[in-house]
Short mmCIF file of C-alpha atoms in Angstrom, two decimals:
data_model
loop_
_atom_site.label_atom_id
_atom_site.label_comp_id
_atom_site.label_asym_id
_atom_site.label_seq_id
_atom_site.Cartn_x
_atom_site.Cartn_y
_atom_site.Cartn_z
CA MET Z 1 38.92 -72.50 -60.85
CA LYS Z 2 35.30 -71.62 -61.64
CA VAL Z 3 34.52 -68.37 -59.84
CA LEU Z 4 31.30 -66.39 -59.44
CA ILE Z 5 31.72 -62.73 -58.44
CA VAL Z 6 28.58 -61.04 -57.12
CA ASN Z 7 27.98 -57.31 -56.90
CA THR Z 8 25.59 -57.23 -53.94
CA ASN Z 9 24.89 -53.47 -53.95
CA ARG Z 10 21.25 -52.76 -54.81
CA GLU Z 11 21.09 -49.22 -53.41
CA ARG Z 12 19.93 -46.89 -56.17
CA ALA Z 13 19.89 -43.61 -54.27
CA PRO Z 14 21.19 -40.97 -54.44
CA GLU Z 15 22.37 -42.40 -57.77
CA THR Z 16 22.86 -45.70 -59.56
CA VAL Z 17 26.53 -46.68 -59.22
CA VAL Z 18 28.64 -48.70 -61.65
CA PRO Z 19 30.46 -51.35 -59.51
CA LEU Z 20 33.98 -50.45 -60.63
CA GLY Z 21 35.83 -52.40 -57.93
CA ALA Z 22 34.02 -55.70 -58.45
CA CYS Z 23 34.60 -55.43 -62.21
CA ALA Z 24 38.31 -54.77 -61.64
CA VAL Z 25 38.58 -57.93 -59.54
CA ALA Z 26 36.71 -59.95 -62.18
CA THR Z 27 39.08 -58.76 -64.92
CA ALA Z 28 42.18 -59.54 -62.84
CA THR Z 29 40.83 -62.94 -61.82
CA GLU Z 30 40.18 -63.94 -65.42
CA ALA Z 31 43.64 -62.70 -66.40
CA ALA Z 32 45.03 -65.07 -63.76
CA GLY Z 33 43.53 -68.00 -65.66
CA HIS Z 34 40.23 -68.57 -63.86
CA GLU Z 35 36.78 -69.05 -65.37
CA VAL Z 36 34.79 -66.05 -64.14
CA THR Z 37 31.05 -65.44 -64.11
CA PHE Z 38 29.69 -62.09 -62.91
CA LEU Z 39 26.32 -61.53 -61.26
CA ASP Z 40 25.19 -57.92 -60.90
CA LEU Z 41 22.30 -57.62 -58.44
CA THR Z 42 21.80 -53.87 -58.92
CA PHE Z 43 18.58 -54.17 -60.90
CA HIS Z 44 17.26 -57.52 -59.64
CA ARG Z 45 14.02 -57.34 -57.68
CA ASP Z 46 14.56 -60.88 -56.35
CA PRO Z 47 18.29 -61.15 -55.59
CA LEU Z 48 18.07 -64.60 -54.00
CA ARG Z 49 16.38 -66.05 -57.06
CA ALA Z 50 18.99 -64.42 -59.30
CA LEU Z 51 21.77 -65.87 -57.14
CA ARG Z 52 20.32 -69.38 -57.26
CA LYS Z 53 19.96 -69.16 -61.03
CA SER Z 54 23.60 -68.11 -61.44
CA LEU Z 55 24.77 -70.86 -59.11
CA ASP Z 56 22.78 -73.49 -60.98
CA THR Z 57 24.06 -72.25 -64.35
CA ALA Z 58 27.71 -71.47 -63.62
CA ARG Z 59 28.28 -74.15 -60.94
CA PRO Z 60 31.20 -72.24 -59.38
CA GLU Z 61 33.68 -73.66 -56.91
CA LEU Z 62 34.04 -70.30 -55.18
CA VAL Z 63 31.81 -67.23 -54.81
CA GLY Z 64 33.14 -63.74 -54.12
CA LEU Z 65 30.61 -61.36 -52.54
CA SER Z 66 31.42 -57.69 -53.11
CA LEU Z 67 29.95 -55.52 -50.32
CA ARG Z 68 30.01 -51.77 -51.02
CA ASN Z 69 28.59 -50.27 -47.81
CA LEU Z 70 27.50 -51.47 -44.39
CA ASP Z 71 24.51 -49.11 -44.29
CA ASN Z 72 23.06 -45.94 -45.78
CA GLY Z 73 25.05 -43.65 -43.45
CA ASP Z 74 21.93 -41.74 -42.39
CA TYR Z 75 21.75 -40.84 -38.69
CA THR Z 76 18.11 -39.75 -38.91
CA HIS Z 77 16.86 -42.79 -40.88
CA PRO Z 78 19.49 -45.54 -40.53
CA ARG Z 79 19.19 -48.65 -42.65
CA SER Z 80 21.66 -51.54 -42.52
CA TYR Z 81 22.55 -53.63 -45.57
CA LEU Z 82 23.77 -56.57 -43.46
CA PRO Z 83 20.42 -58.42 -43.29
CA ALA Z 84 20.40 -58.61 -47.10
CA ALA Z 85 24.00 -59.87 -47.08
CA ARG Z 86 23.06 -62.53 -44.53
CA GLU Z 87 20.30 -63.76 -46.82
CA LEU Z 88 22.77 -64.15 -49.67
CA VAL Z 89 25.21 -66.08 -47.49
CA SER Z 90 22.38 -68.26 -46.19
CA THR Z 91 21.44 -69.13 -49.78
CA LEU Z 92 25.05 -70.02 -50.57
CA ARG Z 93 25.07 -72.54 -47.72
CA ASP Z 94 22.76 -74.71 -49.82
CA TYR Z 95 25.60 -75.11 -52.34
CA ASP Z 96 29.04 -76.67 -52.06
CA VAL Z 97 31.02 -73.46 -52.59
CA GLU Z 98 33.70 -71.50 -50.80
CA VAL Z 99 32.57 -67.95 -49.96
CA VAL Z 100 34.94 -64.97 -49.91
CA LEU Z 101 33.88 -61.50 -48.74
CA GLY Z 102 35.35 -58.42 -50.39
CA GLY Z 103 34.65 -54.78 -51.17
CA PRO Z 104 34.96 -51.52 -49.21
CA ALA Z 105 32.58 -52.59 -46.44
CA VAL Z 106 34.80 -55.57 -45.59
CA GLY Z 107 37.95 -53.54 -45.05
CA GLN Z 108 36.41 -51.63 -42.15
CA ASN Z 109 36.42 -54.68 -39.84
CA PRO Z 110 36.95 -57.97 -41.69
CA GLU Z 111 37.06 -60.25 -38.66
CA ALA Z 112 33.82 -58.87 -37.21
CA LEU Z 113 32.09 -59.10 -40.58
CA LEU Z 114 33.19 -62.71 -41.04
CA ARG Z 115 31.70 -63.57 -37.65
CA CYS Z 116 28.53 -61.61 -38.40
CA LEU Z 117 27.87 -63.31 -41.74
CA GLY Z 118 29.22 -66.74 -40.84
CA CYS Z 119 32.02 -66.87 -43.43
CA ARG Z 120 35.69 -67.78 -43.14
CA LEU Z 121 37.57 -65.74 -45.79
CA ALA Z 122 37.73 -62.01 -46.49
CA VAL Z 123 39.85 -59.88 -48.81
CA CYS Z 124 40.90 -56.31 -47.96
CA GLY Z 125 42.88 -53.77 -49.91
CA GLU Z 126 43.64 -54.20 -53.61
CA GLY Z 127 41.29 -57.01 -54.58
CA GLU Z 128 42.81 -57.20 -58.08
CA VAL Z 129 45.96 -58.57 -56.44
CA ALA Z 130 44.77 -60.25 -53.25
CA PHE Z 131 41.83 -62.20 -54.70
CA PRO Z 132 43.78 -64.05 -57.45
CA ALA Z 133 46.57 -64.70 -54.92
CA LEU Z 134 44.01 -66.18 -52.52
CA LEU Z 135 42.66 -68.44 -55.28
CA ALA Z 136 46.20 -69.65 -55.97
CA ALA Z 137 46.73 -70.42 -52.28
CA LEU Z 138 43.49 -72.39 -52.10
CA ALA Z 139 44.36 -74.32 -55.27
CA ASN Z 140 47.87 -75.11 -54.03
CA GLY Z 141 46.80 -76.01 -50.50
CA THR Z 142 48.91 -73.28 -48.89
CA ASP Z 143 47.87 -71.06 -45.99
CA PRO Z 144 45.29 -68.47 -47.18
CA ALA Z 145 46.10 -66.20 -44.24
CA ALA Z 146 49.64 -65.81 -45.60
CA VAL Z 147 48.26 -63.86 -48.57
CA GLN Z 148 48.56 -60.11 -48.03
CA GLY Z 149 45.14 -58.59 -47.38
CA VAL Z 150 43.40 -61.88 -46.54
CA THR Z 151 41.70 -62.63 -43.21
CA LEU Z 152 40.95 -66.25 -42.32
CA LEU Z 153 38.48 -67.12 -39.56
CA GLU Z 154 38.94 -70.74 -38.53
CA GLU Z 155 37.82 -72.52 -35.37
CA GLY Z 156 36.91 -69.18 -33.83
CA GLU Z 157 40.36 -67.65 -34.36
CA ALA Z 158 41.18 -65.01 -36.95
CA ARG Z 159 44.53 -64.79 -38.74
CA ASN Z 160 45.58 -62.34 -41.41
CA SER Z 161 48.45 -60.76 -43.28
CA PRO Z 162 48.67 -56.96 -43.50
CA VAL Z 163 47.40 -55.18 -46.58
CA ALA Z 164 50.18 -54.04 -48.92
CA PRO Z 165 48.86 -51.23 -51.16
CA MET Z 166 50.18 -51.19 -54.71
CA THR Z 167 52.37 -48.24 -55.61
CA GLU Z 168 52.19 -48.66 -59.40
CA LEU Z 169 48.53 -48.41 -60.41
CA ALA Z 170 49.53 -48.32 -64.07
CA SER Z 171 50.45 -52.01 -63.84
CA LEU Z 172 46.81 -52.95 -63.29
CA PRO Z 173 44.84 -54.03 -66.36
CA PRO Z 174 41.97 -51.83 -67.61
CA VAL Z 175 38.82 -52.48 -65.59
CA GLU Z 176 36.54 -53.02 -68.60
CA PRO Z 177 33.12 -52.91 -66.89
CA GLU Z 178 31.50 -53.42 -70.29
CA ARG Z 179 32.67 -57.04 -70.18
CA TRP Z 180 30.81 -57.82 -66.96
CA LEU Z 181 27.80 -55.51 -66.83
CA GLU Z 182 24.73 -54.79 -68.90
CA LEU Z 183 25.72 -51.16 -69.28
CA SER Z 184 22.53 -50.24 -71.10
CA ARG Z 185 20.72 -50.61 -67.76
CA TYR Z 186 23.08 -48.08 -66.16
CA ARG Z 187 22.78 -45.67 -69.08
CA ALA Z 188 18.98 -45.92 -68.79
CA TYR Z 189 19.30 -44.35 -65.32
CA GLU Z 190 22.05 -41.93 -66.38
CA ALA Z 191 24.65 -43.49 -64.10
CA SER Z 192 27.99 -41.70 -64.31
CA TRP Z 193 31.10 -43.38 -65.68
CA PRO Z 194 33.52 -43.78 -62.73
CA LEU Z 195 37.03 -42.35 -63.07
CA GLN Z 196 39.69 -42.98 -60.45
CA THR Z 197 42.74 -40.70 -60.58
CA LYS Z 198 44.37 -42.07 -57.42
CA ARG Z 199 43.99 -44.34 -54.44
CA GLY Z 200 44.88 -43.69 -50.83
CA CYS Z 201 44.52 -40.51 -48.81
CA ALA Z 202 47.23 -38.52 -47.02
CA LEU Z 203 44.74 -36.27 -45.21
CA ARG Z 204 44.05 -36.63 -41.48
CA CYS Z 205 40.27 -36.26 -41.18
CA THR Z 206 39.33 -37.75 -37.83
CA TYR Z 207 36.16 -39.52 -38.95
CA CYS Z 208 37.18 -40.88 -42.35
CA VAL Z 209 37.81 -44.54 -43.09
CA TYR Z 210 39.45 -44.11 -46.52
CA PRO Z 211 43.06 -44.10 -45.22
CA LEU Z 212 42.33 -47.39 -43.46
CA LEU Z 213 40.91 -48.90 -46.65
CA GLU Z 214 43.36 -47.54 -49.24
CA GLY Z 215 46.43 -46.48 -47.26
CA ARG Z 216 47.70 -43.12 -46.04
CA GLN Z 217 49.72 -42.20 -49.11
CA TRP Z 218 48.54 -40.90 -52.45
CA ARG Z 219 49.02 -43.55 -55.13
CA LEU Z 220 48.59 -41.80 -58.42
CA GLN Z 221 47.16 -43.03 -61.69
CA GLU Z 222 48.87 -41.77 -64.84
CA PRO Z 223 46.92 -38.76 -66.19
CA GLU Z 224 46.86 -40.21 -69.72
CA ARG Z 225 45.33 -43.41 -68.33
CA VAL Z 226 42.59 -41.31 -66.69
CA ALA Z 227 41.90 -39.61 -70.01
CA GLU Z 228 41.77 -42.99 -71.77
CA GLU Z 229 39.18 -44.24 -69.29
CA ALA Z 230 37.10 -41.09 -69.83
CA GLU Z 231 37.21 -41.70 -73.57
CA ARG Z 232 36.15 -45.32 -72.99
CA GLY Z 233 33.10 -44.09 -71.08
CA ARG Z 234 32.23 -41.63 -73.84
CA ARG Z 235 32.48 -44.35 -76.50
CA LEU Z 236 30.23 -46.60 -74.42
CA GLY Z 237 27.51 -43.97 -74.44
CA PHE Z 238 27.79 -42.48 -70.95
CA ARG Z 239 26.95 -38.79 -70.74
CA LEU Z 240 28.89 -38.00 -67.56
CA GLY Z 241 32.19 -39.05 -66.03
CA GLU Z 242 32.61 -38.81 -62.26
CA ILE Z 243 35.89 -38.55 -60.35
CA VAL Z 244 35.33 -41.08 -57.54
CA ASP Z 245 38.53 -40.48 -55.53
CA SER Z 246 38.27 -40.08 -51.77
CA PHE Z 247 39.16 -36.42 -52.40
CA TRP Z 248 39.65 -34.46 -55.61
CA GLY Z 249 42.15 -31.67 -56.13
CA LEU Z 250 45.03 -33.09 -54.10
CA PRO Z 251 47.89 -33.45 -54.71
CA SER Z 252 47.50 -30.31 -56.76
CA GLU Z 253 50.14 -31.03 -59.41
CA HIS Z 254 48.55 -34.37 -60.23
CA ALA Z 255 45.02 -32.92 -60.33
CA LEU Z 256 46.21 -30.25 -62.78
CA ALA Z 257 47.94 -32.88 -64.92
CA CYS Z 258 44.77 -34.99 -65.02
CA CYS Z 259 42.72 -31.96 -66.08
CA GLU Z 260 45.19 -31.18 -68.83
CA ALA Z 261 45.06 -34.76 -70.12
CA LEU Z 262 41.26 -34.78 -70.02
CA ALA Z 263 41.09 -31.45 -71.84
CA ARG Z 264 43.22 -32.78 -74.72
CA GLY Z 265 40.83 -35.62 -75.54
CA PRO Z 266 37.22 -35.80 -76.76
CA ARG Z 267 35.08 -34.08 -74.17
CA LEU Z 268 33.09 -36.16 -71.65
CA PRO Z 269 31.29 -33.86 -69.19
CA LEU Z 270 32.72 -34.38 -65.71
CA SER Z 271 31.62 -34.16 -62.10
CA THR Z 272 32.98 -34.84 -58.64
CA MET Z 273 31.42 -34.87 -55.19
CA GLU Z 274 34.67 -34.51 -53.26
CA LEU Z 275 36.51 -31.31 -54.19
CA SER Z 276 38.64 -30.28 -51.23
CA PRO Z 277 38.31 -26.58 -50.30
CA GLY Z 278 42.00 -26.65 -49.40
CA ALA Z 279 42.83 -27.57 -52.98
CA ILE Z 280 40.89 -24.78 -54.69
CA SER Z 281 43.09 -22.30 -56.53
CA PRO Z 282 42.71 -20.13 -59.64
CA GLU Z 283 44.90 -22.61 -61.52
CA LEU Z 284 42.74 -25.60 -60.56
CA ILE Z 285 39.50 -23.77 -61.41
CA GLU Z 286 40.85 -22.83 -64.84
CA ALA Z 287 42.01 -26.41 -65.45
CA MET Z 288 38.66 -27.89 -64.36
CA ASN Z 289 36.83 -25.53 -66.71
CA ALA Z 290 39.08 -26.62 -69.57
CA ALA Z 291 38.54 -30.31 -68.70
CA GLY Z 292 34.77 -29.92 -68.83
CA PHE Z 293 33.51 -30.14 -65.25
CA THR Z 294 29.79 -29.36 -65.15
CA ALA Z 295 28.87 -30.24 -61.54
CA VAL Z 296 31.06 -30.12 -58.44
CA GLY Z 297 30.46 -31.01 -54.80
CA ILE Z 298 32.74 -29.11 -52.40
CA SER Z 299 33.35 -30.89 -49.09
CA ALA Z 300 33.40 -27.95 -46.70
CA GLU Z 301 32.00 -30.01 -43.74
CA SER Z 302 31.86 -26.92 -41.48
CA ALA Z 303 32.48 -23.17 -41.55
CA SER Z 304 33.70 -23.01 -37.95
CA ASP Z 305 37.42 -23.13 -37.15
CA GLN Z 306 36.59 -24.96 -33.93
CA MET Z 307 34.86 -27.73 -35.87
CA LEU Z 308 37.38 -27.84 -38.70
CA ARG Z 309 40.09 -28.53 -36.11
CA ALA Z 310 37.90 -31.18 -34.47
CA LEU Z 311 37.35 -32.86 -37.84
CA GLY Z 312 41.07 -32.81 -38.65
CA LYS Z 313 40.72 -30.59 -41.70
CA ASP Z 314 43.73 -29.05 -43.44
CA TYR Z 315 42.12 -25.64 -44.05
CA THR Z 316 40.69 -22.78 -41.99
CA THR Z 317 37.50 -20.77 -42.37
CA GLU Z 318 39.56 -17.96 -43.91
CA GLN Z 319 40.72 -20.41 -46.58
CA LEU Z 320 37.15 -21.68 -46.96
CA TRP Z 321 35.83 -18.18 -47.67
CA GLN Z 322 38.68 -17.67 -50.15
CA ALA Z 323 37.82 -20.99 -51.81
CA GLU Z 324 34.20 -19.87 -52.13
CA ARG Z 325 35.24 -16.66 -53.88
CA GLU Z 326 37.61 -18.43 -56.26
CA SER Z 327 35.15 -21.23 -57.05
CA GLN Z 328 32.62 -18.69 -58.36
CA ASN Z 329 34.69 -18.78 -61.55
CA LEU Z 330 33.93 -22.49 -61.93
CA ARG Z 331 31.61 -23.08 -64.89
CA ALA Z 332 29.75 -25.81 -63.04
CA GLN Z 333 26.85 -26.24 -60.66
CA ARG Z 334 28.26 -26.10 -57.13
CA MET Z 335 27.01 -28.03 -54.12
CA TRP Z 336 28.49 -27.37 -50.68
CA ILE Z 337 28.62 -30.43 -48.41
CA PHE Z 338 28.44 -30.17 -44.61
CA LEU Z 339 28.87 -32.74 -41.82
CA LEU Z 340 27.18 -31.44 -38.68
CA GLY Z 341 27.02 -32.71 -35.10
CA ALA Z 342 30.60 -33.88 -34.54
CA PRO Z 343 32.30 -33.57 -31.11
CA GLY Z 344 32.40 -29.92 -30.09
CA GLU Z 345 29.46 -28.86 -32.26
CA GLU Z 346 27.24 -26.33 -30.48
CA GLU Z 347 24.88 -23.49 -31.31
CA ALA Z 348 27.73 -21.04 -31.86
CA THR Z 349 29.54 -23.29 -34.37
CA LEU Z 350 26.29 -24.03 -36.19
CA ARG Z 351 25.60 -20.31 -36.49
CA GLU Z 352 29.05 -19.81 -38.02
CA THR Z 353 28.25 -22.47 -40.60
CA GLY Z 354 24.83 -20.90 -41.13
CA ARG Z 355 26.42 -17.51 -41.86
CA PHE Z 356 28.63 -19.10 -44.50
CA ILE Z 357 25.67 -20.87 -46.10
CA ALA Z 358 23.62 -17.66 -46.07
CA ALA Z 359 26.36 -15.84 -48.00
CA LEU Z 360 26.46 -18.40 -50.82
CA PRO Z 361 25.03 -17.43 -54.21
CA GLN Z 362 21.44 -18.63 -54.40
CA ARG Z 363 22.20 -20.65 -57.49
CA ASP Z 364 24.34 -22.95 -55.30
CA LEU Z 365 23.07 -26.03 -53.48
CA VAL Z 366 23.78 -27.22 -49.95
CA PHE Z 367 23.93 -30.87 -48.85
CA LEU Z 368 23.52 -31.50 -45.11
CA THR Z 369 24.54 -34.66 -43.24
CA TRP Z 370 23.40 -34.82 -39.61
CA GLY Z 371 25.58 -36.92 -37.29
CA VAL Z 372 28.87 -38.73 -37.89
CA ARG Z 373 29.00 -42.45 -38.73
CA LEU Z 374 31.56 -44.16 -36.49
CA PHE Z 375 33.97 -46.71 -37.98
CA SER Z 376 36.54 -48.93 -36.32
CA GLY Z 377 40.07 -47.56 -36.32
CA THR Z 378 39.38 -43.90 -37.07
CA ALA Z 379 40.84 -41.17 -34.86
CA LEU Z 380 37.34 -40.07 -33.84
CA THR Z 381 36.33 -43.56 -32.73
CA GLU Z 382 39.59 -44.05 -30.83
CA ALA Z 383 39.06 -40.74 -29.01
CA LEU Z 384 35.50 -41.74 -28.08
CA ILE Z 385 36.79 -45.07 -26.75
CA GLN Z 386 39.32 -43.20 -24.61
CA SER Z 387 36.59 -40.92 -23.25
CA GLY Z 388 34.32 -43.87 -22.50
CA GLU Z 389 31.61 -42.81 -24.98
CA VAL Z 390 32.18 -45.92 -27.11
CA GLU Z 391 32.94 -49.39 -25.79
CA GLU Z 392 36.25 -50.81 -26.97
CA THR Z 393 34.46 -54.06 -27.82
CA GLU Z 394 31.96 -52.39 -30.17
CA GLU Z 395 32.44 -53.71 -33.69
CA LEU Z 396 30.53 -50.83 -35.35
CA LEU Z 397 29.16 -53.01 -38.13
CA TRP Z 398 25.62 -51.83 -37.47
CA PRO Z 399 24.65 -48.15 -37.83
CA ARG Z 400 26.36 -46.25 -34.99
CA PHE Z 401 26.56 -42.48 -35.02
CA TYR Z 402 27.89 -39.65 -32.91
CA TRP Z 403 25.73 -36.62 -32.19
CA THR Z 404 26.97 -33.78 -30.01
CA PRO Z 405 25.32 -33.49 -26.58
CA ARG Z 406 25.67 -29.70 -26.69
CA VAL Z 407 22.71 -29.08 -28.99
CA THR Z 408 19.68 -31.12 -30.00
CA LEU Z 409 19.18 -32.27 -33.57
CA GLU Z 410 15.93 -30.29 -33.75
CA ARG Z 411 17.66 -27.10 -32.63
CA ALA Z 412 20.52 -27.65 -35.07
CA ARG Z 413 18.08 -28.06 -37.93
CA GLN Z 414 16.32 -24.86 -36.95
CA ILE Z 415 19.54 -22.85 -36.81
CA ILE Z 416 20.51 -23.89 -40.34
CA ALA Z 417 16.95 -23.42 -41.64
CA ASP Z 418 16.86 -19.90 -40.19
CA CYS Z 419 20.13 -18.80 -41.81
CA GLY Z 420 18.29 -17.32 -44.79
CA PHE Z 421 19.49 -19.62 -47.56
CA PRO Z 422 16.57 -20.89 -49.71
CA LEU Z 423 15.15 -24.10 -48.24
CA GLN Z 424 14.58 -25.58 -51.69
CA ASN Z 425 18.34 -25.33 -52.28
CA GLN Z 426 19.08 -27.39 -49.17
CA VAL Z 427 19.11 -31.19 -49.36
CA THR Z 428 19.62 -33.58 -46.46
CA LEU Z 429 21.08 -37.07 -46.72
CA SER Z 430 17.63 -38.54 -46.03
CA GLU Z 431 16.12 -36.56 -48.91
CA GLY Z 432 19.02 -37.60 -51.12
CA MET Z 433 18.17 -41.25 -50.41
CA HIS Z 434 14.45 -40.90 -51.21
CA ARG Z 435 12.80 -44.14 -52.36
CA LEU Z 436 11.46 -42.50 -55.54
CA LEU Z 437 14.87 -41.35 -56.80
CA PRO Z 438 15.33 -44.33 -59.18
CA LEU Z 439 12.02 -43.38 -60.81
CA VAL Z 440 13.17 -39.76 -61.07
CA GLN Z 441 16.44 -40.97 -62.63
CA ARG Z 442 14.57 -42.98 -65.24
CA LEU Z 443 12.13 -40.20 -66.14
CA ALA Z 444 14.91 -37.65 -66.37
CA ALA Z 445 16.90 -39.98 -68.62
CA LEU Z 446 13.90 -40.43 -70.91
CA CYS Z 447 13.55 -36.64 -71.10
CA ARG Z 448 17.29 -36.33 -71.84
CA VAL Z 449 17.90 -34.11 -68.83
CA LYS Z 450 21.63 -33.59 -68.47
CA PRO Z 451 23.16 -35.50 -65.54
CA PRO Z 452 23.96 -35.42 -62.68
CA TYR Z 453 20.43 -34.88 -61.48
CA TRP Z 454 21.44 -33.22 -58.24
CA ARG Z 455 22.22 -30.17 -60.39
CA HIS Z 456 18.45 -29.73 -60.52
CA GLY Z 457 18.06 -30.21 -56.77
CA ALA Z 458 16.13 -26.98 -56.16
CA LYS Z 459 13.50 -27.90 -58.76
CA LEU Z 460 13.23 -31.46 -57.42
CA GLN Z 461 12.84 -30.16 -53.87
CA ARG Z 462 10.01 -27.85 -54.89
CA LEU Z 463 8.29 -30.72 -56.71
CA ARG Z 464 8.75 -33.11 -53.79
CA ARG Z 465 7.28 -30.65 -51.31
CA ALA Z 466 4.40 -29.76 -53.63
CA LEU Z 467 3.52 -33.45 -53.91
CA ARG Z 468 4.19 -33.98 -50.17
CA LEU Z 469 6.56 -36.85 -50.86
#
């Protein structure tokens, strides 16, 4: 079958992202015997024109649309990506092609998204397995809904088969993004080379959708395979590898083994935005230093025991303070990440978090997210349905956030601002999504500034405020 796979993500802030998942599906689909064309819309100013051109050239029988996110996740300046997806689907209606939705955004509520975009087929879970199996079902005339991970919307009724996560990730072929993407464009903006050490998440965070998308068990990649992928990125000219797991550092034995494998090979500088405070230990810090980590985001979320319990975290504030002390031995720029405004948040809990932030070394950075994005199926959303704060019929495709009624957003901002930590070292999600960031990425790349650019957040904040941007 002639297949066109489209990476629809055009969001370039806070960084330009290599579409690893869509490339993995393309590789697996070709391996299954199909003729695959790949359209990457990341850098296209006119995505509809680019889509029409690809359709006219490739003349596919089926188009797979990969949707990364539903929106920008910003409570203070929400922006949905669904209108752009609707335009793509509308363009496809002018052609005689089957349309299949896939990607992380689809797994959050496939039936609702099919209805929203006017499509009939969606793939959830491991697309490398489900998508080729769906193509086989369509070619053989068998029931698509019998394929694990596929949702079929037909005559107003949705049918599906449950997702069955793979346990042996080593059986998957190498992703090989270089076969599908113009990687020079990504290198020009100093995109990081994505490295996945595992799938799934065994944690119980109340707000997080990852366990629903990837399963509630860790499914581990072989450490040597991780090191091989890092070496592939280095050979392809990338200057930074990024661990893109839902959380980094857990399970601890596997994280240590991955670090050891990475340290044995040629060195590609590494980063992660998702180091779990509960995973930090002297052994992990030593291993990360040996592996070459240069920038690390630590997902603290709060420094209040009341809020850590509300968020379903597996560590206490005592452990958080201990993690802060131990992580000072990390030879990398640190950024502490906080999620503020969840149920139970109040002035007292914000002050606790503020005291933790104030005690951080002033070379550290702080990333603040105001409000919690609600997703179907999470423990937080289910609790809000039970309390009557969210309607059971809400599909949550469009930006929908929770903000605590116990304190206003303005007051919360003031409490954190008054904690004494340098304002130029604090970045909000809105600032991290600034429209000029792609330009900053390009200029920094031309000047050979070492990525990731958030390492230089304090300097960028001072420049932004000086220019009143």
